XYZ file of C-alpha atoms in Angstrom:
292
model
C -69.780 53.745 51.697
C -73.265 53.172 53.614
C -75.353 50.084 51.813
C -78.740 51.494 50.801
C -81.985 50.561 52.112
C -82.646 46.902 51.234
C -86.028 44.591 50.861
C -85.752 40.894 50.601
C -89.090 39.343 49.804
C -88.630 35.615 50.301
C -87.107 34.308 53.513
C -87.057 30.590 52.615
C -84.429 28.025 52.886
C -82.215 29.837 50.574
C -83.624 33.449 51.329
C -83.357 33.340 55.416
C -79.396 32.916 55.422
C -78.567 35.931 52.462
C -80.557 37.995 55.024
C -78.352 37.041 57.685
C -75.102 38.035 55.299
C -76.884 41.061 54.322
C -76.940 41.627 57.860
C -73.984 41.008 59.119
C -72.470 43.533 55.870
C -74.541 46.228 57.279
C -77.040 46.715 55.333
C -80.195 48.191 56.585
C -82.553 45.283 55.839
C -86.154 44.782 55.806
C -87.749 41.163 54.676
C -91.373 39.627 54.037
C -92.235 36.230 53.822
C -95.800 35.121 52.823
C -95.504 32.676 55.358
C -95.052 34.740 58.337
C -93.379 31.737 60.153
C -90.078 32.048 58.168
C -89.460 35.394 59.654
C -88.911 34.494 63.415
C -86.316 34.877 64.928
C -84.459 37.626 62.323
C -86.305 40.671 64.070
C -83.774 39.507 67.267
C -80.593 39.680 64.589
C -81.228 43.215 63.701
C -83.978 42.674 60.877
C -86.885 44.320 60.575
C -89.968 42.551 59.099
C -92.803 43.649 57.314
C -96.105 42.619 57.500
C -96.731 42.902 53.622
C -94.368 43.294 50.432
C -95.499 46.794 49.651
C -94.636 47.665 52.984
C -91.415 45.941 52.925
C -90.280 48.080 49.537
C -91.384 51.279 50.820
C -88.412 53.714 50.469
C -85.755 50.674 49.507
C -83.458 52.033 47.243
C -82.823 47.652 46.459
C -85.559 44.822 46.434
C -84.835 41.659 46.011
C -87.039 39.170 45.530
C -86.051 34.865 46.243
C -89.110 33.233 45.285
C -90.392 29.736 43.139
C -91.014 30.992 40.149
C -91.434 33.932 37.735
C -95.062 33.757 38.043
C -95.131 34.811 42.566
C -92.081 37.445 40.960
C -94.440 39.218 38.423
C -97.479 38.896 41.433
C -94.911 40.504 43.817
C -94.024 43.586 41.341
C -97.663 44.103 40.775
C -98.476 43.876 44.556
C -95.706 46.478 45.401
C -95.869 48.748 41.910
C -97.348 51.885 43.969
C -94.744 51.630 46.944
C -91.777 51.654 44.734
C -89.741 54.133 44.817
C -88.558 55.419 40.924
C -84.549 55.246 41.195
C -84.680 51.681 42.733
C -83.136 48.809 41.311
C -85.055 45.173 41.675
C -83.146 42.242 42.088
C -84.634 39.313 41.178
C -82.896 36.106 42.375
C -85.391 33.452 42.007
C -84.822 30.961 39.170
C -87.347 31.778 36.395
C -87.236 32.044 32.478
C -85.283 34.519 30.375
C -88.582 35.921 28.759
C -89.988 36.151 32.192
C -86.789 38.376 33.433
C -87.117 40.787 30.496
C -90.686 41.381 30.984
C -90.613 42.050 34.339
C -87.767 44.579 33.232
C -89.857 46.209 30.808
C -92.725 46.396 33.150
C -90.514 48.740 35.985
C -88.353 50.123 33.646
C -92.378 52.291 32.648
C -92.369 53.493 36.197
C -88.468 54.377 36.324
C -87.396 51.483 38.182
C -84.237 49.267 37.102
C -83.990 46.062 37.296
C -81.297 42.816 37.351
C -81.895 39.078 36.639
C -79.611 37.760 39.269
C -79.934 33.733 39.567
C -77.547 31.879 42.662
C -75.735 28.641 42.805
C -74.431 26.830 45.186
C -77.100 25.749 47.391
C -78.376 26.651 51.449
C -74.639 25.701 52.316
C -73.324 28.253 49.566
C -76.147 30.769 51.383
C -75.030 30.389 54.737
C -70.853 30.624 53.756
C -71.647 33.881 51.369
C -70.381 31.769 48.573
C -72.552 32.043 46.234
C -72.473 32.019 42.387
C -74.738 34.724 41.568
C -75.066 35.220 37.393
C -76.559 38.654 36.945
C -78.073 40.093 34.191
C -78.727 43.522 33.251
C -76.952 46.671 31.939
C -73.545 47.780 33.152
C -74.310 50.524 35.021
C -77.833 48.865 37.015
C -74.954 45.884 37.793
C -72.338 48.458 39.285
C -75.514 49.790 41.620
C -76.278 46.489 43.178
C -73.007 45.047 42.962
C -71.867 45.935 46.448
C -75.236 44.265 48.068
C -74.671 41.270 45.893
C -71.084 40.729 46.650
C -71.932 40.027 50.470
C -74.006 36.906 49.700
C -71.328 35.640 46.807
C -69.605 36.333 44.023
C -71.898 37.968 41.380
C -70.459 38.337 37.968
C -72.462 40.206 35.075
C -72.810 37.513 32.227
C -74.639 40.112 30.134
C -78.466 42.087 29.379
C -81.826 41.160 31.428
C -82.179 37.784 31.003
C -78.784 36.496 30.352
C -78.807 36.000 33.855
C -81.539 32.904 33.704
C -80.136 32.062 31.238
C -77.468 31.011 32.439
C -78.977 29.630 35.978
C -80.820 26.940 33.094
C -77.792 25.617 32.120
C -76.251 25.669 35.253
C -79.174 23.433 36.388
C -78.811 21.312 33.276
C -74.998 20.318 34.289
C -75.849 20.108 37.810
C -79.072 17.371 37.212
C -77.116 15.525 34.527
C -73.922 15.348 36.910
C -76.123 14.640 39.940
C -77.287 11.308 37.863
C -73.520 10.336 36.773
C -72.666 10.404 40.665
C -76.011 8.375 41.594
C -74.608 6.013 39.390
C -71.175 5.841 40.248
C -72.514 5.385 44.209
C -74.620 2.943 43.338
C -71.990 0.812 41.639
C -69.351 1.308 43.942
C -72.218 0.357 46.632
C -73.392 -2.711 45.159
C -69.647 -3.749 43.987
C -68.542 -3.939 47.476
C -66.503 -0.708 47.677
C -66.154 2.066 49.986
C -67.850 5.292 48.579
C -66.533 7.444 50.958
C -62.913 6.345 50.876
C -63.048 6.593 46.670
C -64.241 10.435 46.870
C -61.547 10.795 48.690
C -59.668 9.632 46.648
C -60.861 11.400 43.396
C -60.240 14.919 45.431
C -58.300 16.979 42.762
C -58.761 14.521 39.878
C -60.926 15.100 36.455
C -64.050 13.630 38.144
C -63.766 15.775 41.674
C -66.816 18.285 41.671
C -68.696 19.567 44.589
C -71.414 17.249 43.783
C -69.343 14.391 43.930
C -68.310 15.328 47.451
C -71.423 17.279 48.895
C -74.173 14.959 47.269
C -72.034 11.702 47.059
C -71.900 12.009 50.664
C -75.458 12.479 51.059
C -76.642 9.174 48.717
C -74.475 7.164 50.915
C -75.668 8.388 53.940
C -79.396 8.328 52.802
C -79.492 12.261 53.738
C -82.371 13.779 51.459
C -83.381 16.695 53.840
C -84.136 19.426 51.341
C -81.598 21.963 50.509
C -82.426 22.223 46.766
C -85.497 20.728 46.503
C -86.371 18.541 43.457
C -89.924 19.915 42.165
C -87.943 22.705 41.680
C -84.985 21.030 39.612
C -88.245 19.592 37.515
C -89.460 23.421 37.127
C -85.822 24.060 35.894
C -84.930 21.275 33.662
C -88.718 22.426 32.075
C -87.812 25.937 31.798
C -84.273 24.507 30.330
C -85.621 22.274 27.561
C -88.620 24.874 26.743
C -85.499 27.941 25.940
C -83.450 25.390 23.813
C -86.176 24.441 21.832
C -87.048 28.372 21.587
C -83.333 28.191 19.261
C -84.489 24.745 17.774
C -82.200 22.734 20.027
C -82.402 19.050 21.418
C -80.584 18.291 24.405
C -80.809 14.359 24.681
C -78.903 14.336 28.162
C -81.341 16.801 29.784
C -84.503 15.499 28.726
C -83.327 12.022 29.993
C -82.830 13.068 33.163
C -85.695 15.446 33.330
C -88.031 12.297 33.257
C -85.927 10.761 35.593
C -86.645 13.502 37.986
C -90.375 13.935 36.921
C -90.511 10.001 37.914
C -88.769 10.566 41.332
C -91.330 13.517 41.928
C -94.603 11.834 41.003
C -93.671 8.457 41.654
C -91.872 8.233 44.580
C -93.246 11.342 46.043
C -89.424 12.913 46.215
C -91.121 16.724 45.291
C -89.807 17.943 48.931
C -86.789 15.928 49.065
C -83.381 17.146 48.318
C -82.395 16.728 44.312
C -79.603 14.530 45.413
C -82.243 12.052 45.926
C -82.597 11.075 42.564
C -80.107 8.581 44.230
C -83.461 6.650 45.468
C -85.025 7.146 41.804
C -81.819 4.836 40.363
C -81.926 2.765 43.362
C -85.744 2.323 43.210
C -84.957 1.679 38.797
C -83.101 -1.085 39.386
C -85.452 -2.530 42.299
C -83.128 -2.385 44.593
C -84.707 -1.357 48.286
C -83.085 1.531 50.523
């Protein structure tokens, strides 16, 4: 089966390398960045760039969008409203807020068009490999359409209606941020207590405290490696988004707020905004006045 007409608005550090996988799984791709800089190079991989996002959508039968927030994803749908065609499905994969998914839903469901809260995990390594985790939300049938074109940047799974999707992607974040500052901790003691960080993940591989984020972001504390591939003004935006849905349902979630401030310290602080969220490393190191 031929992959329809795509548009991926949003060719960022996450963005750039799904357009590569939806390139290499053949499907006829067109991308817009607003920074035109992000898009050089992918017209010489088969890619065809627009100069604007309504002229990227024009006759895509599948827009997706990978921006910051749900704020540039409701500007985007407003910006490319008239070019839409009706029987297209928008994807949106940025990480917003559930009631931010379901109005953008209602808002191009008016004009025909369907639409899929579709959230990723697994950061620019997961984007490059085609490994995503990719929680989608939406109805069974708009999930079957886009399936396909999902399924060659990761493994998308349909966790239930518009929204669930974010939903989901919040507490995602919530474990991730929480377990990133139980492994800053755990490097920082084995650090200071004289033993070999690399040599103990090692040894926890397959054990109750293995995780990716042991391994992947352990690895980058001890090697002081903070080059941005989940940036943490963005966890902040999350862990916000998080705390502001659970206390939607009257919940308090002690462990998220903690290390929400945490991370709003590291951000404002220490200026960490455009450094990797593994960095919250230098946050605990800078707590206990210890120098890097």
């Amino acid at each position: 089966m031929s992959q329809p007409k795509t548009a991926l608005l949003g060719v960022g550090l996450m963005g750039r390398p799904m357009a590569l996988n939806l390139m290499r799984g053949d499907v006829p791709l067109t991308v817009w960045n607003r920074s035109a800089d992000k898009c050089v190079g992918l017209e010489n991989q088969g890619i065809t760039v627009a100069n604007s996002a309504p002229e990227a959508v024009a006759d895509a039968g599948v827009v997706i969008s990978m921006v910051a927030d749900g704020a540039i994803t409701q500007t985007l749908v407003n910006a490319c409203r008239a070019a839409l065609r009706t029987d297209a499905v928008w994807i949106d994969m940025s990480s917003t807020k559930p009631a931010d998914a379901r109005a953008v839903a209602e808002d191009l469901a008016a004009q025909g068009v369907g639409f899929v809260d579709a959230p990723v995990s697994g950061g620019t390594k997961g984007a490059e490999q085609a490994t995503l985790a990719i929680m989608a939300g939406g109805t069974p049938e708009t999930f079957a359409r886009v399936a396909p074109v999902l399924g060659l940047m990761g493994r998308p799974v349909r966790v239930g209606p518009v929204g669930a999707g974010q939903l989901a992607k919040l507490a995602n974040q919530a474990i991730v941020a929480t377990t990133i500052g139980a492994v800053a901790e755990a490097m920082l003691l084995l650090e200071e207590g004289g033993a070999d960080p690399a040599a103990v993940r090692d040894a926890l591989k397959g054990g109750f405290a293995d995780s990716t984020i042991l391994q992947q972001h352990g690895a980058r504390m001890t090697n002081r490696d903070f080059d941005p591939g989940g940036l943490s003004r963005l966890q902040v935006k999350d862990l916000n988004n998080a705390l502001e849905e659970a206390a939607s349902v009257s919940l308090h979630l002690p462990m998220t707020e903690q290390v929400r401030a945490r991370f709003q310290r590291y951000v404002d602080d220490l200026d960490g905004g455009e450094r990797d969220h593994s960095g919250l490393y230098e946050e605990l190191r800078d707590l206990n006045g210890i120098s890097s």
